[in-house]
Amino acid sequence: MKTALVHDWLVAYAGSEKVVEELAALWPTAPIYTLFHDPASMLATPFEGRDIRVSSLNRLPGSARRYRSFLPLMPFAAEQFDLRGYDVVISSSHAVAKGVLVSAEQLHLSYVHSPMRYAWDLYQQYLEEANLTSGARAMLAKVILHYLRLWDSTTANRVDVFMANSQYVARRIWRTYRRPARVLYPPVQVERFDPGRPREDFYLTLSRMVPYKKMDLIVEAFARSGKPLVVLGDGPDRAKIEALATPNVTLLGRQSDAVVADLMERCRAFVFAADEDFGITPVEAQAAGAPVIAYGKGGVLESVVPNRTGVFFGQQQVTSLNRAVELFETHPGFDARIIRQQAECFGPAQFATGATMIVDAAYAAFQRQEDPERAVMKLDALVKEE
């Protein structure tokens, strides 16, 4: 079974790249096709030294830094990958990777982290945040996104089997493409955390500082309450967030994995305010034995168990978050062992078993000239029965 992997871009080592890392470990001889690749950002990661094949867009000046500005050209570039000769193509897609061209003799499985949110459910929010609500530039952006929606819908027919990183995303795949998706939770390196360390009197949050992550909401809430908060991360909104910080809020910027693990193992609780497709950091916090205080929407509803491993707040508002913190502080206590057990449901071994089972079932059905999607959905039903 000759296999190729496809990923939108490899310019940072983040959550979707960790999924590709595990897929690459399962199929170690498979080349990785990607639109953009920044080798410097992949040093000392499993991608260093891999067979990575890039699109023509990667040769454009400044592409590694300005890759998002080439969005209108990405669908065309993805269709230029020559994937002839592979029996199976596995795409990892949050933008255009699922739209690669394959023949009727090839099986295409797509692990969708999210349908393009800026083209679909975050369309209006994206335009507002980019100040593209009126004028010629706004009209051009709307035309481009309209084209992307048409292309994105059409290319769903190029996928034989969809996989989703959460039930939340599976519902959005159905809403966007009218296709079922088998849920396969992303792999979280739970073993690198020690859940047994004593808790200290500070809260922790970690994220990229971009609008939808709502880091400004968390900082403002703790600035009002006066409770100690440590903030990890960097991004375009950093100046805005720094302006909101008060002396009880400590901003440390981006930190190493070792520092992140140390703080997660010692914090009183981890705070998460985003409407996220899955949310790896809340699972990492639970692996470290830390309770989670999270906005009760999105993938976090599938990883955090209320009153056992954390608490939820109902609105992305300062008062709602602070009420949740007060509720957390009146809780009789969270057991770090139970919290860790919950995180272990999302380990790399579970991902590897699930991915192998799905691909094998789909490929076996495909060889029999049967519907691979139906075979995978039937497999899902059998697993639930067990």
Short mmCIF file of C-alpha atoms in Angstrom, two decimals:
data_model
loop_
_atom_site.label_atom_id
_atom_site.label_comp_id
_atom_site.label_asym_id
_atom_site.label_seq_id
_atom_site.Cartn_x
_atom_site.Cartn_y
_atom_site.Cartn_z
CA MET A 1 0.00 0.00 0.00
CA LYS A 2 1.99 2.96 -1.30
CA THR A 3 0.91 6.02 0.68
CA ALA A 4 1.33 9.81 0.41
CA LEU A 5 0.55 12.41 3.07
CA VAL A 6 -0.69 15.93 2.29
CA HIS A 7 -0.78 18.88 4.71
CA ASP A 8 -1.71 22.52 4.08
CA TRP A 9 1.60 24.01 5.24
CA LEU A 10 4.56 23.28 7.50
CA VAL A 11 5.63 26.68 8.79
CA ALA A 12 5.10 26.16 12.55
CA TYR A 13 5.05 23.20 14.89
CA ALA A 14 1.51 23.38 16.30
CA GLY A 15 -1.51 21.14 16.88
CA SER A 16 -2.25 20.06 13.30
CA GLU A 17 1.44 19.39 12.68
CA LYS A 18 1.45 16.98 15.64
CA VAL A 19 -1.29 15.00 13.91
CA VAL A 20 0.81 14.85 10.74
CA GLU A 21 3.78 13.81 12.86
CA GLU A 22 1.85 10.78 14.15
CA LEU A 23 0.60 9.92 10.65
CA ALA A 24 4.17 10.14 9.36
CA ALA A 25 5.27 7.76 12.12
CA LEU A 26 2.60 5.26 11.09
CA TRP A 27 3.59 5.51 7.41
CA PRO A 28 7.33 6.28 7.67
CA THR A 29 8.10 5.97 3.94
CA ALA A 30 5.28 8.27 2.83
CA PRO A 31 6.40 11.62 1.40
CA ILE A 32 4.66 14.73 2.76
CA TYR A 33 3.24 17.13 0.18
CA THR A 34 2.67 20.67 1.45
CA LEU A 35 2.11 24.13 -0.02
CA PHE A 36 4.71 25.89 2.14
CA HIS A 37 7.63 24.59 4.18
CA ASP A 38 9.89 26.55 6.50
CA PRO A 39 12.75 24.17 7.42
CA ALA A 40 14.00 26.52 10.16
CA SER A 41 10.73 26.17 12.08
CA MET A 42 10.96 22.37 11.88
CA LEU A 43 14.48 21.95 13.28
CA ALA A 44 14.66 19.38 16.11
CA THR A 45 11.18 18.07 15.20
CA PRO A 46 10.32 14.75 13.53
CA PHE A 47 9.89 16.65 10.24
CA GLU A 48 13.60 17.43 10.03
CA GLY A 49 15.06 15.15 7.37
CA ARG A 50 11.69 13.89 6.09
CA ASP A 51 10.84 13.70 2.40
CA ILE A 52 8.85 16.94 2.10
CA ARG A 53 7.65 18.06 -1.34
CA VAL A 54 6.47 21.65 -1.73
CA SER A 55 4.30 23.56 -4.19
CA SER A 56 5.55 26.20 -6.59
CA LEU A 57 4.20 28.86 -4.19
CA ASN A 58 6.99 27.98 -1.78
CA ARG A 59 9.51 29.54 -4.16
CA LEU A 60 7.88 32.98 -3.98
CA PRO A 61 9.82 35.58 -1.93
CA GLY A 62 8.82 35.68 1.74
CA SER A 63 6.39 32.77 1.36
CA ALA A 64 7.30 31.23 4.73
CA ARG A 65 6.27 34.44 6.54
CA ARG A 66 3.51 35.70 4.26
CA TYR A 67 1.94 32.40 3.23
CA ARG A 68 -1.59 33.47 4.24
CA SER A 69 -1.49 36.28 1.69
CA PHE A 70 -1.39 33.64 -1.07
CA LEU A 71 -4.78 32.23 -0.07
CA PRO A 72 -6.42 32.92 -3.49
CA LEU A 73 -3.72 30.83 -5.21
CA MET A 74 -3.79 27.91 -2.76
CA PRO A 75 -6.57 25.86 -4.43
CA PHE A 76 -4.74 25.98 -7.76
CA ALA A 77 -1.43 25.06 -6.10
CA ALA A 78 -2.94 22.10 -4.24
CA GLU A 79 -4.27 20.71 -7.52
CA GLN A 80 -0.78 20.73 -9.05
CA PHE A 81 0.61 18.02 -6.77
CA ASP A 82 1.36 14.91 -8.83
CA LEU A 83 0.06 12.05 -6.69
CA ARG A 84 0.01 9.40 -9.40
CA GLY A 85 1.46 6.08 -8.31
CA TYR A 86 0.09 6.12 -4.76
CA ASP A 87 -2.54 3.65 -3.63
CA VAL A 88 -3.65 5.77 -0.67
CA VAL A 89 -3.57 9.52 -0.10
CA ILE A 90 -4.13 10.82 3.45
CA SER A 91 -4.66 14.56 3.69
CA SER A 92 -4.53 16.65 6.85
CA SER A 93 -6.68 19.66 6.08
CA HIS A 94 -7.82 22.92 7.67
CA ALA A 95 -7.65 24.85 4.40
CA VAL A 96 -7.12 23.29 0.96
CA ALA A 97 -5.26 19.98 1.40
CA LYS A 98 -8.41 17.91 0.99
CA GLY A 99 -8.78 19.32 -2.54
CA VAL A 100 -5.83 17.48 -4.10
CA LEU A 101 -6.54 15.61 -7.32
CA VAL A 102 -6.66 11.80 -7.21
CA SER A 103 -7.86 9.21 -9.69
CA ALA A 104 -10.63 6.64 -9.37
CA GLU A 105 -7.97 4.01 -8.65
CA GLN A 106 -6.74 5.82 -5.54
CA LEU A 107 -8.23 5.96 -2.05
CA HIS A 108 -8.33 9.42 -0.44
CA LEU A 109 -8.92 9.81 3.29
CA SER A 110 -8.98 13.34 4.73
CA TYR A 111 -8.42 14.20 8.38
CA VAL A 112 -10.23 17.53 8.71
CA HIS A 113 -9.19 19.75 11.60
CA SER A 114 -11.90 22.16 10.51
CA PRO A 115 -13.64 23.27 7.32
CA MET A 116 -12.17 26.67 6.41
CA ARG A 117 -13.60 28.73 9.27
CA TYR A 118 -12.83 32.12 7.70
CA ALA A 119 -14.81 31.08 4.60
CA TRP A 120 -17.72 29.47 6.45
CA ASP A 121 -18.84 29.96 10.06
CA LEU A 122 -16.38 32.78 10.90
CA TYR A 123 -16.90 34.60 7.61
CA GLN A 124 -18.47 37.80 8.99
CA GLN A 125 -16.18 37.86 12.03
CA TYR A 126 -13.11 37.47 9.80
CA LEU A 127 -14.17 40.40 7.62
CA GLU A 128 -14.82 42.61 10.66
CA GLU A 129 -11.51 41.80 12.34
CA ALA A 130 -9.65 42.44 9.07
CA ASN A 131 -11.54 45.72 8.61
CA LEU A 132 -12.98 44.45 5.33
CA THR A 133 -16.64 45.38 5.71
CA SER A 134 -16.85 48.09 3.03
CA GLY A 135 -14.92 49.49 0.07
CA ALA A 136 -13.11 47.96 -2.88
CA ARG A 137 -10.78 45.78 -0.78
CA ALA A 138 -13.75 44.38 1.12
CA MET A 139 -15.56 43.54 -2.10
CA LEU A 140 -12.47 41.76 -3.44
CA ALA A 141 -12.11 39.76 -0.21
CA LYS A 142 -15.77 38.73 -0.33
CA VAL A 143 -15.45 37.60 -3.96
CA ILE A 144 -12.35 35.54 -3.11
CA LEU A 145 -14.07 33.90 -0.12
CA HIS A 146 -17.16 33.20 -2.23
CA TYR A 147 -14.92 31.43 -4.75
CA LEU A 148 -13.22 29.49 -1.94
CA ARG A 149 -16.58 28.28 -0.61
CA LEU A 150 -17.58 27.02 -4.05
CA TRP A 151 -14.23 25.27 -4.52
CA ASP A 152 -14.28 23.85 -0.99
CA SER A 153 -17.78 22.41 -1.43
CA THR A 154 -16.95 20.88 -4.81
CA THR A 155 -13.73 19.24 -3.64
CA ALA A 156 -15.54 17.36 -0.87
CA ASN A 157 -16.40 14.90 -3.66
CA ARG A 158 -12.70 14.14 -4.05
CA VAL A 159 -12.59 12.55 -0.58
CA ASP A 160 -13.62 8.92 -0.02
CA VAL A 161 -13.56 9.01 3.79
CA PHE A 162 -13.66 11.99 6.12
CA MET A 163 -12.11 11.89 9.59
CA ALA A 164 -12.80 14.67 12.12
CA ASN A 165 -10.84 15.70 15.19
CA SER A 166 -14.03 15.96 17.30
CA GLN A 167 -17.77 15.43 17.22
CA TYR A 168 -18.01 19.22 17.01
CA VAL A 169 -16.07 19.28 13.75
CA ALA A 170 -17.92 16.20 12.45
CA ARG A 171 -21.18 18.14 12.78
CA ARG A 172 -19.64 21.06 10.88
CA ILE A 173 -18.38 18.71 8.15
CA TRP A 174 -21.94 17.45 7.76
CA ARG A 175 -23.28 21.00 7.72
CA THR A 176 -20.72 22.14 5.14
CA TYR A 177 -20.28 19.08 2.89
CA ARG A 178 -23.24 16.84 3.80
CA ARG A 179 -20.84 13.97 4.47
CA PRO A 180 -20.43 11.83 7.59
CA ALA A 181 -17.06 11.82 9.35
CA ARG A 182 -15.45 9.29 11.65
CA VAL A 183 -14.17 11.01 14.80
CA LEU A 184 -10.51 10.40 15.57
CA TYR A 185 -9.28 12.60 18.40
CA PRO A 186 -5.83 14.15 17.84
CA PRO A 187 -2.87 12.67 19.71
CA VAL A 188 -1.79 14.42 22.91
CA GLN A 189 1.59 13.64 24.47
CA VAL A 190 0.16 12.97 27.93
CA GLU A 191 3.21 11.07 29.19
CA ARG A 192 5.40 14.18 29.29
CA PHE A 193 3.40 15.55 32.23
CA ASP A 194 3.59 14.65 35.93
CA PRO A 195 0.15 14.96 37.57
CA GLY A 196 1.42 14.34 41.10
CA ARG A 197 3.04 17.69 41.98
CA PRO A 198 1.55 20.05 44.59
CA ARG A 199 -0.73 22.81 43.31
CA GLU A 200 0.24 26.44 43.81
CA ASP A 201 -1.87 29.61 44.04
CA PHE A 202 -1.86 30.84 40.44
CA TYR A 203 -3.98 30.27 37.36
CA LEU A 204 -2.50 29.56 33.94
CA THR A 205 -3.52 30.20 30.35
CA LEU A 206 -1.70 29.40 27.12
CA SER A 207 -2.60 30.23 23.53
CA ARG A 208 -1.68 32.14 20.41
CA MET A 209 -2.70 35.75 20.88
CA VAL A 210 -5.22 36.06 18.06
CA PRO A 211 -8.79 37.37 18.37
CA TYR A 212 -10.79 34.13 18.43
CA LYS A 213 -8.64 32.66 21.23
CA LYS A 214 -10.06 35.36 23.59
CA MET A 215 -6.86 35.81 25.56
CA ASP A 216 -7.87 39.45 26.11
CA LEU A 217 -11.04 38.24 27.84
CA ILE A 218 -9.06 36.07 30.25
CA VAL A 219 -6.57 38.83 31.10
CA GLU A 220 -9.33 41.40 31.62
CA ALA A 221 -11.26 39.03 33.87
CA PHE A 222 -8.26 38.39 36.11
CA ALA A 223 -7.30 42.06 36.06
CA ARG A 224 -10.73 42.76 37.58
CA SER A 225 -10.67 39.92 40.11
CA GLY A 226 -7.05 40.47 41.21
CA LYS A 227 -6.34 36.75 41.24
CA PRO A 228 -2.83 35.67 40.12
CA LEU A 229 -2.61 34.65 36.46
CA VAL A 230 0.33 33.49 34.34
CA VAL A 231 -0.07 34.00 30.58
CA LEU A 232 1.93 32.06 27.99
CA GLY A 233 1.90 32.74 24.26
CA ASP A 234 2.52 35.37 21.64
CA GLY A 235 0.84 36.77 18.56
CA PRO A 236 -0.67 39.82 16.86
CA ASP A 237 -2.82 40.75 19.88
CA ARG A 238 0.06 40.83 22.37
CA ALA A 239 0.22 44.63 22.64
CA LYS A 240 -3.52 44.78 23.29
CA ILE A 241 -3.26 42.11 25.98
CA GLU A 242 -0.25 43.75 27.63
CA ALA A 243 -2.26 46.97 27.90
CA LEU A 244 -4.99 45.10 29.81
CA ALA A 245 -2.61 43.41 32.26
CA THR A 246 -2.41 44.48 35.90
CA PRO A 247 0.34 43.59 38.43
CA ASN A 248 -1.34 40.28 39.30
CA VAL A 249 -1.05 39.17 35.65
CA THR A 250 2.34 37.87 34.49
CA LEU A 251 2.99 37.62 30.74
CA LEU A 252 5.85 35.26 29.88
CA GLY A 253 5.48 35.09 26.08
CA ARG A 254 6.33 31.88 24.25
CA GLN A 255 8.10 29.29 26.38
CA SER A 256 9.70 25.90 25.88
CA ASP A 257 7.79 22.65 26.33
CA ALA A 258 9.65 22.10 29.61
CA VAL A 259 8.48 25.43 31.04
CA VAL A 260 4.91 24.81 29.85
CA ALA A 261 4.87 21.38 31.50
CA ASP A 262 6.30 22.78 34.75
CA LEU A 263 3.63 25.50 34.98
CA MET A 264 0.78 23.14 34.08
CA GLU A 265 1.93 20.73 36.78
CA ARG A 266 1.91 23.48 39.43
CA CYS A 267 -1.00 25.78 38.50
CA ARG A 268 -4.21 25.87 40.50
CA ALA A 269 -6.25 25.55 37.29
CA PHE A 270 -5.91 26.08 33.55
CA VAL A 271 -8.16 28.71 31.90
CA PHE A 272 -9.41 28.35 28.32
CA ALA A 273 -11.83 30.80 26.64
CA ALA A 274 -11.83 29.85 22.94
CA ASP A 275 -14.54 28.19 20.88
CA GLU A 276 -12.07 25.61 19.61
CA ASP A 277 -12.48 22.70 17.21
CA PHE A 278 -10.88 20.35 19.73
CA GLY A 279 -8.41 22.12 22.00
CA ILE A 280 -5.17 20.28 22.77
CA THR A 281 -4.00 22.53 25.63
CA PRO A 282 -6.95 21.68 27.93
CA VAL A 283 -6.09 18.00 27.49
CA GLU A 284 -2.42 18.69 28.20
CA ALA A 285 -3.42 20.54 31.38
CA GLN A 286 -5.51 17.56 32.47
CA ALA A 287 -2.55 15.28 31.75
CA ALA A 288 -0.64 17.42 34.24
CA GLY A 289 -3.45 16.91 36.79
CA ALA A 290 -4.75 20.49 36.49
CA PRO A 291 -8.50 21.20 36.53
CA VAL A 292 -9.77 23.23 33.57
CA ILE A 293 -11.98 26.33 33.60
CA ALA A 294 -13.28 26.56 30.02
CA TYR A 295 -15.83 28.23 27.80
CA GLY A 296 -18.52 25.58 27.44
CA LYS A 297 -18.66 25.30 23.66
CA GLY A 298 -16.77 23.37 21.00
CA GLY A 299 -14.43 20.44 21.31
CA VAL A 300 -13.67 21.10 24.97
CA LEU A 301 -17.10 19.62 25.80
CA GLU A 302 -15.69 16.28 24.65
CA SER A 303 -12.49 16.41 26.70
CA VAL A 304 -13.45 18.08 30.00
CA VAL A 305 -15.95 16.43 32.37
CA PRO A 306 -17.86 19.06 34.39
CA ASN A 307 -17.32 18.87 38.17
CA ARG A 308 -14.87 15.97 37.72
CA THR A 309 -12.06 17.47 35.67
CA GLY A 310 -13.16 21.11 35.44
CA VAL A 311 -15.96 23.68 35.21
CA PHE A 312 -17.50 25.58 32.29
CA PHE A 313 -18.65 29.16 31.82
CA GLY A 314 -21.53 29.88 29.48
CA GLN A 315 -20.61 33.16 27.77
CA GLN A 316 -17.41 34.71 26.45
CA GLN A 317 -17.75 37.57 28.90
CA VAL A 318 -15.69 38.77 31.86
CA THR A 319 -18.50 38.34 34.39
CA SER A 320 -19.27 34.81 33.18
CA LEU A 321 -15.62 33.75 33.45
CA ASN A 322 -15.20 35.27 36.90
CA ARG A 323 -18.34 33.53 38.15
CA ALA A 324 -16.85 30.23 36.90
CA VAL A 325 -13.60 30.93 38.78
CA GLU A 326 -15.60 31.60 41.96
CA LEU A 327 -17.56 28.38 41.41
CA PHE A 328 -14.28 26.51 40.92
CA GLU A 329 -12.91 27.88 44.19
CA THR A 330 -15.96 26.66 46.12
CA HIS A 331 -15.69 23.14 44.66
CA PRO A 332 -14.86 20.54 47.34
CA GLY A 333 -11.82 19.40 45.38
CA PHE A 334 -10.61 17.81 42.17
CA ASP A 335 -8.71 14.51 42.15
CA ALA A 336 -5.55 14.77 40.02
CA ARG A 337 -5.63 11.02 39.34
CA ILE A 338 -9.14 11.21 37.85
CA ILE A 339 -8.15 14.26 35.81
CA ARG A 340 -5.11 12.44 34.45
CA GLN A 341 -7.19 9.35 33.59
CA GLN A 342 -9.46 11.52 31.47
CA ALA A 343 -6.48 12.90 29.54
CA GLU A 344 -5.15 9.41 28.86
CA CYS A 345 -8.15 8.76 26.58
CA PHE A 346 -6.46 11.09 24.06
CA GLY A 347 -2.94 9.65 23.97
CA PRO A 348 -0.86 8.82 20.86
CA ALA A 349 -1.54 5.09 21.23
CA GLN A 350 -5.29 5.64 20.92
CA PHE A 351 -4.73 7.81 17.84
CA ALA A 352 -2.42 5.26 16.20
CA THR A 353 -4.86 2.40 16.80
CA GLY A 354 -7.78 4.42 15.47
CA ALA A 355 -5.96 5.73 12.39
CA THR A 356 -4.65 2.29 11.42
CA MET A 357 -8.06 0.70 11.91
CA ILE A 358 -9.80 3.33 9.76
CA VAL A 359 -7.29 3.22 6.90
CA ASP A 360 -7.16 -0.58 6.86
CA ALA A 361 -10.96 -0.91 6.84
CA ALA A 362 -11.34 1.72 4.11
CA TYR A 363 -8.60 0.21 1.92
CA ALA A 364 -9.98 -3.33 2.29
CA ALA A 365 -13.43 -2.13 1.19
CA PHE A 366 -11.91 -0.11 -1.65
CA GLN A 367 -10.06 -3.17 -2.96
CA ARG A 368 -13.33 -5.11 -2.87
CA GLN A 369 -14.91 -2.28 -4.87
CA GLU A 370 -17.22 -1.51 -1.97
CA ASP A 371 -17.96 1.86 -0.38
CA PRO A 372 -15.04 2.72 1.96
CA GLU A 373 -17.06 5.40 3.74
CA ARG A 374 -19.77 2.90 4.62
CA ALA A 375 -17.16 0.42 5.81
CA VAL A 376 -15.63 3.00 8.15
CA MET A 377 -19.02 4.09 9.52
CA LYS A 378 -19.93 0.45 10.10
CA LEU A 379 -16.61 -0.01 11.87
CA ASP A 380 -17.51 2.97 14.07
CA ALA A 381 -20.80 1.30 15.03
CA LEU A 382 -19.05 -1.96 15.88
CA VAL A 383 -16.53 -0.17 18.10
CA LYS A 384 -19.38 1.59 19.97
CA GLU A 385 -21.14 -1.73 20.51
CA GLU A 386 -17.97 -3.21 22.00
#
